[in-house]
Structure formats: structure tokens, C-alpha cells
Amino acid sequence: SRSPDEEVTDANKHEYAALMAKALLVGGIEQEVTQLREGLYEMISSQLLRPFHPDELALLISGVTDIDVADWQRNTLYGGGFTPESQTVVWFWKVVRSFSPDEKSLLLQFATGMATLPPEGFANLGGLNGSTKFQLSCALNRNLLPTAATCFNLLRLPEYTSEKELRTKLFIAMRHGSEGFTFS
């Protein structure tokens, strides 16, 4: 145990830095962390949490943040006349593959109401009636933006005339239609 009046020297500077970092980063929030831990243990027994690594708990709580487009494609149902080979569908997946991780999350949020996936990925995507696969359906009016029915993991895409038009309208819908809902 060191004295608070002890002088910092070249020999003990690393220990001093470690102790200061601990005091600033841990000591300042120790009471809050203790209360959070106690509240968590009231809901879930500490024995049930012990086998998990912190990263595993984060995955179970927050879901998968790295969106695998191939998994998304494999677990998609098509409707309204769309097939995996439809030109609009081909353009859609090409656009999605070009998205940044944040843009993929924004699209997922727009279409499903969730920004992350369950640990099992798209195969276990939740919906109104339990596990509900992602659905891509053809919208009738070509002039509309894409729309979504998040309770059913349903994205309605008009048959646009180009990949560029699809990308532009999808971005507008994702950025301005990802909060709230409308009746269609």
C-alpha cells in the first residue's frame, strides 16, 4: 500500500499512471456499477451469467451487428411477382452488398424495426407471429418510395427502371422513413 503523499518518480510512474487510471475510470462510477450489477442479479441469477464471456452477453443482449448479406438473401421470401431472378431483386441485393455496415443496419431497421439481428441471424428473425423470414414484395406503383411492414419483416419495392433509381429511392425511404409508421 502506497502513501498518498509519496512522490512520483521514474521508478514508480507506471504504477502511478495505472492507479490514477483505475481511480478515474472505475472509482468514479463504482457505486453506479454496483447498483447496476445488483439490479441485473435481481432479474437474472449471477450463476446463470457466470458461464458467459462479456462479448457473448453483449451478443445475446444486443444481437448481431455485422449483417451478412448472403445470409439475408438465403433467408428471404419473395412475393408480389418477384423471384430471386427479377431485375429489381438483382439490383436490390447488389445495392445492399455495396452498403456500409451502418447503412445495412439502417435498411434492416426500416424493413424490420430492428437494427440488429438475433444471434442465429436472419433464419430466426422475429416478427409479429414469432419467427418471420424477411420478405421482399413488388409494389404496384412505380412512382412510390419503398415501404415496409415491420411487423411482418416485409419490404415492398416498386419495379424501378434502373439500379440508380432503386438506390436513390431506397436511401430516401431508409433515411426519412425509419421512424414511426404510416398507413398504406
PDB file of C-alpha atoms in Angstrom, residues 5-153:
ATOM      1  CA  ASP A   5       1.975  11.738  -0.128  1.00  0.00           C
ATOM      2  CA  GLU A   6       4.535   9.525  -1.871  1.00  0.00           C
ATOM      3  CA  GLU A   7       6.429  11.286  -4.600  1.00  0.00           C
ATOM      4  CA  VAL A   8       6.102  10.058  -8.197  1.00  0.00           C
ATOM      5  CA  THR A   9       9.471   9.011  -9.539  1.00  0.00           C
ATOM      6  CA  ASP A  10      10.755   7.473 -12.715  1.00  0.00           C
ATOM      7  CA  ALA A  11      10.735   4.107 -10.951  1.00  0.00           C
ATOM      8  CA  ASN A  12       7.035   4.241  -9.928  1.00  0.00           C
ATOM      9  CA  LYS A  13       5.488   6.370 -12.695  1.00  0.00           C
ATOM     10  CA  HIS A  14       3.856   3.380 -14.448  1.00  0.00           C
ATOM     11  CA  GLU A  15       2.258   2.199 -11.220  1.00  0.00           C
ATOM     12  CA  TYR A  16       1.099   5.758 -10.544  1.00  0.00           C
ATOM     13  CA  ALA A  17      -0.467   6.027 -14.032  1.00  0.00           C
ATOM     14  CA  ALA A  18      -2.247   2.677 -13.597  1.00  0.00           C
ATOM     15  CA  LEU A  19      -3.596   3.648 -10.166  1.00  0.00           C
ATOM     16  CA  MET A  20      -4.779   7.054 -11.430  1.00  0.00           C
ATOM     17  CA  ALA A  21      -6.489   5.474 -14.438  1.00  0.00           C
ATOM     18  CA  LYS A  22      -8.234   2.965 -12.181  1.00  0.00           C
ATOM     19  CA  ALA A  23      -9.315   5.710  -9.772  1.00  0.00           C
ATOM     20  CA  LEU A  24     -10.685   7.879 -12.595  1.00  0.00           C
ATOM     21  CA  LEU A  25     -12.294   5.165 -14.707  1.00  0.00           C
ATOM     22  CA  VAL A  26     -13.547   2.775 -12.035  1.00  0.00           C
ATOM     23  CA  GLY A  27     -13.653   4.689  -8.775  1.00  0.00           C
ATOM     24  CA  GLY A  28     -15.825   7.469 -10.172  1.00  0.00           C
ATOM     25  CA  ILE A  29     -18.604   5.088 -11.184  1.00  0.00           C
ATOM     26  CA  GLU A  30     -18.117   2.255  -8.715  1.00  0.00           C
ATOM     27  CA  GLN A  31     -21.412   2.930  -6.914  1.00  0.00           C
ATOM     28  CA  GLU A  32     -23.375   3.078 -10.179  1.00  0.00           C
ATOM     29  CA  VAL A  33     -21.797  -0.135 -11.485  1.00  0.00           C
ATOM     30  CA  THR A  34     -22.553  -1.887  -8.189  1.00  0.00           C
ATOM     31  CA  GLN A  35     -26.206  -0.795  -8.363  1.00  0.00           C
ATOM     32  CA  LEU A  36     -26.469  -1.876 -11.996  1.00  0.00           C
ATOM     33  CA  ARG A  37     -24.956  -5.290 -11.174  1.00  0.00           C
ATOM     34  CA  GLU A  38     -27.288  -5.757  -8.186  1.00  0.00           C
ATOM     35  CA  GLY A  39     -30.321  -4.843 -10.314  1.00  0.00           C
ATOM     36  CA  LEU A  40     -29.254  -7.264 -13.033  1.00  0.00           C
ATOM     37  CA  TYR A  41     -28.774 -10.047 -10.456  1.00  0.00           C
ATOM     38  CA  GLU A  42     -32.292  -9.420  -9.155  1.00  0.00           C
ATOM     39  CA  MET A  43     -33.609 -10.274 -12.620  1.00  0.00           C
ATOM     40  CA  ILE A  44     -31.098 -12.964 -13.639  1.00  0.00           C
ATOM     41  CA  SER A  45     -29.200 -15.115 -11.193  1.00  0.00           C
ATOM     42  CA  SER A  46     -25.450 -14.478 -11.204  1.00  0.00           C
ATOM     43  CA  GLN A  47     -24.957 -18.264 -11.532  1.00  0.00           C
ATOM     44  CA  LEU A  48     -26.723 -18.176 -14.901  1.00  0.00           C
ATOM     45  CA  LEU A  49     -24.459 -15.374 -16.151  1.00  0.00           C
ATOM     46  CA  ARG A  50     -21.116 -16.809 -14.975  1.00  0.00           C
ATOM     47  CA  PRO A  51     -20.546 -19.156 -17.966  1.00  0.00           C
ATOM     48  CA  PHE A  52     -20.721 -16.237 -20.406  1.00  0.00           C
ATOM     49  CA  HIS A  53     -17.840 -14.082 -21.599  1.00  0.00           C
ATOM     50  CA  PRO A  54     -18.768 -10.353 -21.704  1.00  0.00           C
ATOM     51  CA  ASP A  55     -18.739 -10.422 -25.524  1.00  0.00           C
ATOM     52  CA  GLU A  56     -21.212 -13.331 -25.506  1.00  0.00           C
ATOM     53  CA  LEU A  57     -23.542 -11.445 -23.161  1.00  0.00           C
ATOM     54  CA  ALA A  58     -23.347  -8.375 -25.397  1.00  0.00           C
ATOM     55  CA  LEU A  59     -24.322 -10.561 -28.383  1.00  0.00           C
ATOM     56  CA  LEU A  60     -27.280 -12.066 -26.512  1.00  0.00           C
ATOM     57  CA  ILE A  61     -28.483  -8.648 -25.323  1.00  0.00           C
ATOM     58  CA  SER A  62     -27.809  -6.551 -28.413  1.00  0.00           C
ATOM     59  CA  GLY A  63     -27.906  -9.091 -31.218  1.00  0.00           C
ATOM     60  CA  VAL A  64     -25.672  -9.408 -34.268  1.00  0.00           C
ATOM     61  CA  THR A  65     -24.446  -6.087 -35.619  1.00  0.00           C
ATOM     62  CA  ASP A  66     -22.429  -7.467 -38.551  1.00  0.00           C
ATOM     63  CA  ILE A  67     -25.045  -8.104 -41.229  1.00  0.00           C
ATOM     64  CA  ASP A  68     -24.246 -10.956 -43.620  1.00  0.00           C
ATOM     65  CA  VAL A  69     -25.945 -10.180 -46.944  1.00  0.00           C
ATOM     66  CA  ALA A  70     -25.567 -13.785 -48.174  1.00  0.00           C
ATOM     67  CA  ASP A  71     -27.422 -14.990 -45.044  1.00  0.00           C
ATOM     68  CA  TRP A  72     -30.061 -12.295 -45.649  1.00  0.00           C
ATOM     69  CA  GLN A  73     -30.539 -13.476 -49.245  1.00  0.00           C
ATOM     70  CA  ARG A  74     -30.767 -17.152 -48.242  1.00  0.00           C
ATOM     71  CA  ASN A  75     -33.478 -16.327 -45.716  1.00  0.00           C
ATOM     72  CA  THR A  76     -35.665 -14.119 -47.911  1.00  0.00           C
ATOM     73  CA  LEU A  77     -39.102 -14.949 -49.281  1.00  0.00           C
ATOM     74  CA  TYR A  78     -40.332 -13.274 -52.467  1.00  0.00           C
ATOM     75  CA  GLY A  79     -43.867 -12.144 -53.289  1.00  0.00           C
ATOM     76  CA  GLY A  80     -45.975  -9.892 -55.491  1.00  0.00           C
ATOM     77  CA  GLY A  81     -44.468 -11.391 -58.621  1.00  0.00           C
ATOM     78  CA  PHE A  82     -40.830 -11.075 -57.515  1.00  0.00           C
ATOM     79  CA  THR A  83     -38.421 -14.004 -57.821  1.00  0.00           C
ATOM     80  CA  PRO A  84     -34.731 -14.095 -56.927  1.00  0.00           C
ATOM     81  CA  GLU A  85     -34.036 -13.527 -60.638  1.00  0.00           C
ATOM     82  CA  SER A  86     -36.276 -10.440 -61.059  1.00  0.00           C
ATOM     83  CA  GLN A  87     -34.239  -7.447 -62.264  1.00  0.00           C
ATOM     84  CA  THR A  88     -35.333  -5.253 -59.330  1.00  0.00           C
ATOM     85  CA  VAL A  89     -34.369  -8.004 -56.876  1.00  0.00           C
ATOM     86  CA  VAL A  90     -30.942  -8.445 -58.517  1.00  0.00           C
ATOM     87  CA  TRP A  91     -30.374  -4.667 -58.287  1.00  0.00           C
ATOM     88  CA  PHE A  92     -31.621  -4.622 -54.674  1.00  0.00           C
ATOM     89  CA  TRP A  93     -29.090  -7.211 -53.497  1.00  0.00           C
ATOM     90  CA  LYS A  94     -26.298  -5.519 -55.456  1.00  0.00           C
ATOM     91  CA  VAL A  95     -27.148  -2.222 -53.743  1.00  0.00           C
ATOM     92  CA  VAL A  96     -27.362  -3.855 -50.307  1.00  0.00           C
ATOM     93  CA  ARG A  97     -23.958  -5.529 -50.782  1.00  0.00           C
ATOM     94  CA  SER A  98     -22.471  -2.088 -51.544  1.00  0.00           C
ATOM     95  CA  PHE A  99     -23.832  -0.577 -48.299  1.00  0.00           C
ATOM     96  CA  SER A 100     -21.646   0.261 -45.337  1.00  0.00           C
ATOM     97  CA  PRO A 101     -22.405  -1.625 -42.104  1.00  0.00           C
ATOM     98  CA  ASP A 102     -24.347   1.409 -40.812  1.00  0.00           C
ATOM     99  CA  GLU A 103     -26.424   1.571 -43.995  1.00  0.00           C
ATOM    100  CA  LYS A 104     -27.217  -2.152 -43.773  1.00  0.00           C
ATOM    101  CA  SER A 105     -28.379  -1.621 -40.180  1.00  0.00           C
ATOM    102  CA  LEU A 106     -30.498   1.343 -41.275  1.00  0.00           C
ATOM    103  CA  LEU A 107     -32.132  -0.762 -44.014  1.00  0.00           C
ATOM    104  CA  LEU A 108     -32.750  -3.582 -41.549  1.00  0.00           C
ATOM    105  CA  GLN A 109     -34.293  -1.051 -39.135  1.00  0.00           C
ATOM    106  CA  PHE A 110     -36.516   0.356 -41.883  1.00  0.00           C
ATOM    107  CA  ALA A 111     -37.705  -3.050 -43.080  1.00  0.00           C
ATOM    108  CA  THR A 112     -37.994  -4.964 -39.789  1.00  0.00           C
ATOM    109  CA  GLY A 113     -37.958  -2.411 -36.963  1.00  0.00           C
ATOM    110  CA  MET A 114     -34.694  -3.950 -35.656  1.00  0.00           C
ATOM    111  CA  ALA A 115     -31.200  -2.545 -36.192  1.00  0.00           C
ATOM    112  CA  THR A 116     -29.516  -5.809 -35.130  1.00  0.00           C
ATOM    113  CA  LEU A 117     -30.192  -9.491 -35.666  1.00  0.00           C
ATOM    114  CA  PRO A 118     -30.784 -12.324 -33.208  1.00  0.00           C
ATOM    115  CA  PRO A 119     -27.652 -14.448 -32.596  1.00  0.00           C
ATOM    116  CA  GLU A 120     -28.915 -17.048 -35.108  1.00  0.00           C
ATOM    117  CA  GLY A 121     -29.040 -14.423 -37.879  1.00  0.00           C
ATOM    118  CA  PHE A 122     -31.789 -13.997 -40.469  1.00  0.00           C
ATOM    119  CA  ALA A 123     -33.023 -17.569 -40.065  1.00  0.00           C
ATOM    120  CA  ASN A 124     -34.526 -16.583 -36.705  1.00  0.00           C
ATOM    121  CA  LEU A 125     -35.712 -13.059 -37.453  1.00  0.00           C
ATOM    122  CA  GLY A 126     -38.554 -12.160 -35.100  1.00  0.00           C
ATOM    123  CA  GLY A 127     -41.923 -10.922 -36.304  1.00  0.00           C
ATOM    124  CA  LEU A 128     -45.492 -10.438 -35.144  1.00  0.00           C
ATOM    125  CA  ASN A 129     -46.163 -14.177 -35.023  1.00  0.00           C
ATOM    126  CA  GLY A 130     -42.763 -15.386 -33.813  1.00  0.00           C
ATOM    127  CA  SER A 131     -40.006 -16.234 -36.264  1.00  0.00           C
ATOM    128  CA  THR A 132     -40.812 -14.498 -39.569  1.00  0.00           C
ATOM    129  CA  LYS A 133     -38.490 -14.555 -42.571  1.00  0.00           C
ATOM    130  CA  PHE A 134     -37.631 -11.325 -44.381  1.00  0.00           C
ATOM    131  CA  GLN A 135     -39.958 -10.777 -47.345  1.00  0.00           C
ATOM    132  CA  LEU A 136     -39.359  -8.759 -50.493  1.00  0.00           C
ATOM    133  CA  SER A 137     -42.504  -7.946 -52.446  1.00  0.00           C
ATOM    134  CA  CYS A 138     -43.266  -5.998 -55.603  1.00  0.00           C
ATOM    135  CA  ALA A 139     -45.166  -2.751 -55.040  1.00  0.00           C
ATOM    136  CA  LEU A 140     -47.691  -1.812 -57.697  1.00  0.00           C
ATOM    137  CA  ASN A 141     -46.952   1.902 -58.113  1.00  0.00           C
ATOM    138  CA  ARG A 142     -43.562   2.508 -59.737  1.00  0.00           C
ATOM    139  CA  ASN A 143     -43.540   6.162 -58.623  1.00  0.00           C
ATOM    140  CA  LEU A 144     -43.598   5.402 -54.890  1.00  0.00           C
ATOM    141  CA  LEU A 145     -40.733   5.048 -52.450  1.00  0.00           C
ATOM    142  CA  PRO A 146     -40.127   1.618 -50.940  1.00  0.00           C
ATOM    143  CA  THR A 147     -42.436   0.901 -47.996  1.00  0.00           C
ATOM    144  CA  ALA A 148     -42.205  -1.558 -45.127  1.00  0.00           C
ATOM    145  CA  ALA A 149     -44.489  -3.503 -42.822  1.00  0.00           C
ATOM    146  CA  THR A 150     -42.110  -4.070 -39.912  1.00  0.00           C
ATOM    147  CA  CYS A 151     -44.413  -6.466 -38.025  1.00  0.00           C
ATOM    148  CA  PHE A 152     -44.106  -8.857 -40.961  1.00  0.00           C
ATOM    149  CA  ASN A 153     -40.475  -8.086 -41.987  1.00  0.00           C
TER     150      ASN A 153
END
